[in-house]
Amino acid sequence: MLWVNLIMDTFASLALATEPPTADLLNRKPYGRTKPLISRTMLKNIIGHSIYQMIVMLVILFYGDTLFKLDKASYEDKDKPTVHGTILFNAFVWMQIFNEVNSRKCHGERNVIKGIFNNYIFVGVILGTSVAQVILIQFGGYAFSTTGLNWYQWLICVAIGAGELIWGQVVATVPKTVIPSGMRLGTQPFTQEEATQARMLWMRSLKRVQHQIRVANAFKRAGHERHRRLSLLAEASSNSFKSSPSDASPAHWWTKKSSESDIKLKGMKPASQPLLEEEDDTNV
């Protein structure tokens, strides 16, 4: 039972959840909030594949010993592995493995193999489960209550499992309208009070989003204005720095100072000039 649960739940979920999206999803209509959790298409697939598996399991259980010329499994020797019980278990597991391939396309698509190699995880899970099933059947022994099968018995079990692919085409042919709409599960129409509350919550959420957008736009405009002012201030300070005297070269500053000193010296009379004039007057 643990191995069956791993195949049907854990491994199957991992394989199907990693299925990459395709362009066909764009053609599918969106699901409304009042749509049922389990639709008629899902019920059609569940009931259709359950019919096939139930018929196969009941036939093997009650007529397997006659069909395969085997000793019938009995509850008295339940601890002893039998070929009959092993075929029953093996056929069930192979039906689940092939039904995983059917589950890749659950909306009436015919080609369930399309794009299967685009998902390496799915291929790895299928191959790993198949190899583990072979090892478990042939070498499980008393631990798994199984016994080894011959090639003919293996062929029958795998063929029964592969029949799921053919049966899947039959189920896809049946229209979903054969399932009464009242059998859908999870659909509950909204009352007037619930619809009013939902509308109020929607309007409140919408106003909150609009307010957040306005705040974000205000911060964005303030950031642009601050950036513009800083740019203008930097440009103005750069222009004033270029036109200020402190930016002049040292040679120009020195030339300016030396010219000012020359002008001052030309306006001054030498200190020895009056003495020479007095000496000339005395000599005369």
Tab-separated table of N, CA, C and O in Angstrom, residues 230-277:
chain	number	residue	atom	x	y	z
A	230	LEU	N	18.885	69.821	-8.332
A	230	LEU	CA	20.304	69.554	-8.099
A	230	LEU	C	21.117	69.733	-9.369
A	230	LEU	O	22.247	70.241	-9.326
A	231	SER	N	20.557	69.353	-10.492
A	231	SER	CA	21.267	69.532	-11.767
A	231	SER	C	21.457	71.002	-12.081
A	231	SER	O	22.540	71.440	-12.497
A	232	LEU	N	20.389	71.813	-11.870
A	232	LEU	CA	20.504	73.258	-12.112
A	232	LEU	C	21.497	73.897	-11.153
A	232	LEU	O	22.287	74.764	-11.548
A	233	LEU	N	21.475	73.498	-9.899
A	233	LEU	CA	22.404	74.051	-8.912
A	233	LEU	C	23.846	73.684	-9.247
A	233	LEU	O	24.757	74.518	-9.151
A	234	ALA	N	24.062	72.445	-9.667
A	234	ALA	CA	25.412	72.038	-10.035
A	234	ALA	C	25.896	72.787	-11.264
A	234	ALA	O	27.065	73.196	-11.356
A	235	GLU	N	25.008	73.012	-12.222
A	235	GLU	CA	25.398	73.746	-13.428
A	235	GLU	C	25.717	75.205	-13.108
A	235	GLU	O	26.688	75.771	-13.610
A	236	ALA	N	24.897	75.832	-12.210
A	236	ALA	CA	25.154	77.226	-11.836
A	236	ALA	C	26.459	77.372	-11.066
A	236	ALA	O	27.248	78.299	-11.303
A	237	SER	N	26.721	76.478	-10.144
A	237	SER	CA	27.968	76.559	-9.380
A	237	SER	C	29.175	76.305	-10.265
A	237	SER	O	30.235	76.915	-10.085
A	238	SER	N	29.022	75.437	-11.257
A	238	SER	CA	30.124	75.184	-12.183
A	238	SER	C	30.433	76.419	-13.017
A	238	SER	O	31.601	76.777	-13.218
A	239	ASN	N	29.396	77.152	-13.452
A	239	ASN	CA	29.614	78.358	-14.243
A	239	ASN	C	30.247	79.460	-13.409
A	239	ASN	O	31.150	80.174	-13.857
A	240	SER	N	29.792	79.613	-12.165
A	240	SER	CA	30.380	80.649	-11.291
A	240	SER	C	31.817	80.321	-10.933
A	240	SER	O	32.656	81.206	-10.790
A	241	PHE	N	32.113	79.071	-10.810
A	241	PHE	CA	33.483	78.676	-10.485
A	241	PHE	C	34.436	78.979	-11.643
A	241	PHE	O	35.569	79.391	-11.442
A	242	LYS	N	33.936	78.793	-12.863
A	242	LYS	CA	34.779	79.097	-14.023
A	242	LYS	C	35.030	80.581	-14.192
A	242	LYS	O	36.091	81.005	-14.635
A	243	SER	N	34.051	81.444	-13.841
A	243	SER	CA	34.188	82.885	-14.031
A	243	SER	C	34.817	83.600	-12.857
A	243	SER	O	35.063	84.798	-12.917
A	244	SER	N	35.114	82.977	-11.732
A	244	SER	CA	35.682	83.626	-10.549
A	244	SER	C	37.179	83.846	-10.735
A	244	SER	O	37.854	83.103	-11.448
A	245	PRO	N	37.810	84.952	-10.100
A	245	PRO	CA	39.273	85.222	-10.231
A	245	PRO	C	40.122	84.117	-9.644
A	245	PRO	O	41.256	83.922	-10.042
A	246	SER	N	39.600	83.439	-8.665
A	246	SER	CA	40.422	82.406	-8.038
A	246	SER	C	40.754	81.284	-8.993
A	246	SER	O	41.665	80.510	-8.754
A	247	ASP	N	40.016	81.220	-10.125
A	247	ASP	CA	40.275	80.155	-11.086
A	247	ASP	C	41.366	80.541	-12.074
A	247	ASP	O	41.734	79.747	-12.929
A	248	ALA	N	41.874	81.807	-11.975
A	248	ALA	CA	42.914	82.237	-12.917
A	248	ALA	C	44.199	81.488	-12.671
A	248	ALA	O	44.484	81.034	-11.575
A	249	SER	N	45.017	81.424	-13.697
A	249	SER	CA	46.288	80.704	-13.595
A	249	SER	C	47.285	81.493	-12.783
A	249	SER	O	47.214	82.727	-12.692
A	250	PRO	N	48.304	80.872	-12.176
A	250	PRO	CA	49.308	81.593	-11.371
A	250	PRO	C	50.093	82.589	-12.205
A	250	PRO	O	50.448	83.651	-11.707
A	251	ALA	N	50.363	82.266	-13.450
A	251	ALA	CA	51.114	83.221	-14.297
A	251	ALA	C	50.333	84.505	-14.484
A	251	ALA	O	50.864	85.606	-14.422
A	252	HIS	N	49.027	84.430	-14.724
A	252	HIS	CA	48.212	85.614	-14.898
A	252	HIS	C	48.157	86.433	-13.621
A	252	HIS	O	48.203	87.666	-13.644
A	253	TRP	N	48.073	85.746	-12.472
A	253	TRP	CA	48.045	86.469	-11.193
A	253	TRP	C	49.362	87.201	-10.961
A	253	TRP	O	49.387	88.349	-10.547
A	254	TRP	N	50.453	86.548	-11.277
A	254	TRP	CA	51.750	87.181	-11.045
A	254	TRP	C	51.966	88.347	-12.004
A	254	TRP	O	52.495	89.382	-11.618
A	255	THR	N	51.565	88.218	-13.203
A	255	THR	CA	51.690	89.301	-14.170
A	255	THR	C	50.876	90.503	-13.743
A	255	THR	O	51.327	91.654	-13.859
A	256	LYS	N	49.665	90.251	-13.228
A	256	LYS	CA	48.834	91.353	-12.768
A	256	LYS	C	49.468	92.084	-11.605
A	256	LYS	O	49.490	93.319	-11.550
A	257	LYS	N	50.007	91.341	-10.648
A	257	LYS	CA	50.657	91.969	-9.496
A	257	LYS	C	51.895	92.752	-9.903
A	257	LYS	O	52.167	93.848	-9.415
A	258	SER	N	52.703	92.219	-10.817
A	258	SER	CA	53.922	92.904	-11.246
A	258	SER	C	53.597	94.187	-12.005
A	258	SER	O	54.278	95.203	-11.851
A	259	SER	N	52.536	94.193	-12.808
A	259	SER	CA	52.167	95.411	-13.530
A	259	SER	C	51.713	96.496	-12.570
A	259	SER	O	52.024	97.675	-12.746
A	260	GLU	N	50.964	96.101	-11.512
A	260	GLU	CA	50.550	97.088	-10.520
A	260	GLU	C	51.752	97.691	-9.802
A	260	GLU	O	51.812	98.904	-9.539
A	261	SER	N	52.787	96.897	-9.505
A	261	SER	CA	53.988	97.422	-8.827
A	261	SER	C	54.776	98.346	-9.736
A	261	SER	O	55.337	99.354	-9.290
A	262	ASP	N	54.806	98.057	-11.059
A	262	ASP	CA	55.496	98.945	-11.988
A	262	ASP	C	54.841	100.310	-12.074
A	262	ASP	O	55.510	101.347	-12.136
A	263	ILE	N	53.488	100.300	-12.044
A	263	ILE	CA	52.780	101.585	-12.094
A	263	ILE	C	53.091	102.415	-10.856
A	263	ILE	O	53.304	103.632	-10.924
A	264	LYS	N	53.155	101.797	-9.690
A	264	LYS	CA	53.468	102.522	-8.462
A	264	LYS	C	54.891	103.084	-8.488
A	264	LYS	O	55.167	104.204	-8.047
A	265	LEU	N	55.831	102.270	-9.032
A	265	LEU	CA	57.224	102.730	-9.075
A	265	LEU	C	57.391	103.899	-10.025
A	265	LEU	O	58.196	104.816	-9.787
A	266	LYS	N	56.700	103.946	-11.130
A	266	LYS	CA	56.806	105.066	-12.061
A	266	LYS	C	56.279	106.373	-11.468
A	266	LYS	O	56.736	107.465	-11.804
A	267	GLY	N	55.349	106.295	-10.596
A	267	GLY	CA	54.792	107.510	-9.994
A	267	GLY	C	55.621	108.045	-8.863
A	267	GLY	O	55.366	109.156	-8.382
A	268	MET	N	56.649	107.331	-8.387
A	268	MET	CA	57.481	107.773	-7.261
A	268	MET	C	58.812	108.332	-7.755
A	268	MET	O	59.364	107.863	-8.743
A	269	LYS	N	59.314	109.323	-7.108
A	269	LYS	CA	60.607	109.915	-7.424
A	269	LYS	C	61.702	109.242	-6.628
A	269	LYS	O	61.492	108.895	-5.479
A	270	PRO	N	62.887	109.101	-7.198
A	270	PRO	CA	63.985	108.459	-6.450
A	270	PRO	C	64.408	109.331	-5.285
A	270	PRO	O	64.326	110.575	-5.316
A	271	ALA	N	64.915	108.734	-4.219
A	271	ALA	CA	65.298	109.471	-3.007
A	271	ALA	C	66.577	110.262	-3.195
A	271	ALA	O	66.797	111.292	-2.572
A	272	SER	N	67.479	109.868	-4.109
A	272	SER	CA	68.761	110.546	-4.310
A	272	SER	C	68.666	111.712	-5.279
A	272	SER	O	69.593	112.492	-5.425
A	273	GLN	N	67.574	111.941	-5.934
A	273	GLN	CA	67.454	112.975	-6.936
A	273	GLN	C	67.506	114.382	-6.335
A	273	GLN	O	68.194	115.262	-6.865
A	274	PRO	N	66.872	114.724	-5.228
A	274	PRO	CA	66.986	116.083	-4.652
A	274	PRO	C	68.402	116.417	-4.229
A	274	PRO	O	68.832	117.559	-4.345
A	275	LEU	N	69.141	115.485	-3.730
A	275	LEU	CA	70.506	115.769	-3.290
A	275	LEU	C	71.375	116.150	-4.454
A	275	LEU	O	72.210	117.051	-4.360
A	276	LEU	N	71.221	115.485	-5.575
A	276	LEU	CA	72.022	115.809	-6.751
A	276	LEU	C	71.699	117.195	-7.263
A	276	LEU	O	72.594	117.946	-7.682
A	277	GLU	N	70.441	117.609	-7.219
A	277	GLU	CA	70.067	118.942	-7.683
A	277	GLU	C	70.650	120.020	-6.806
A	277	GLU	O	71.086	121.085	-7.282
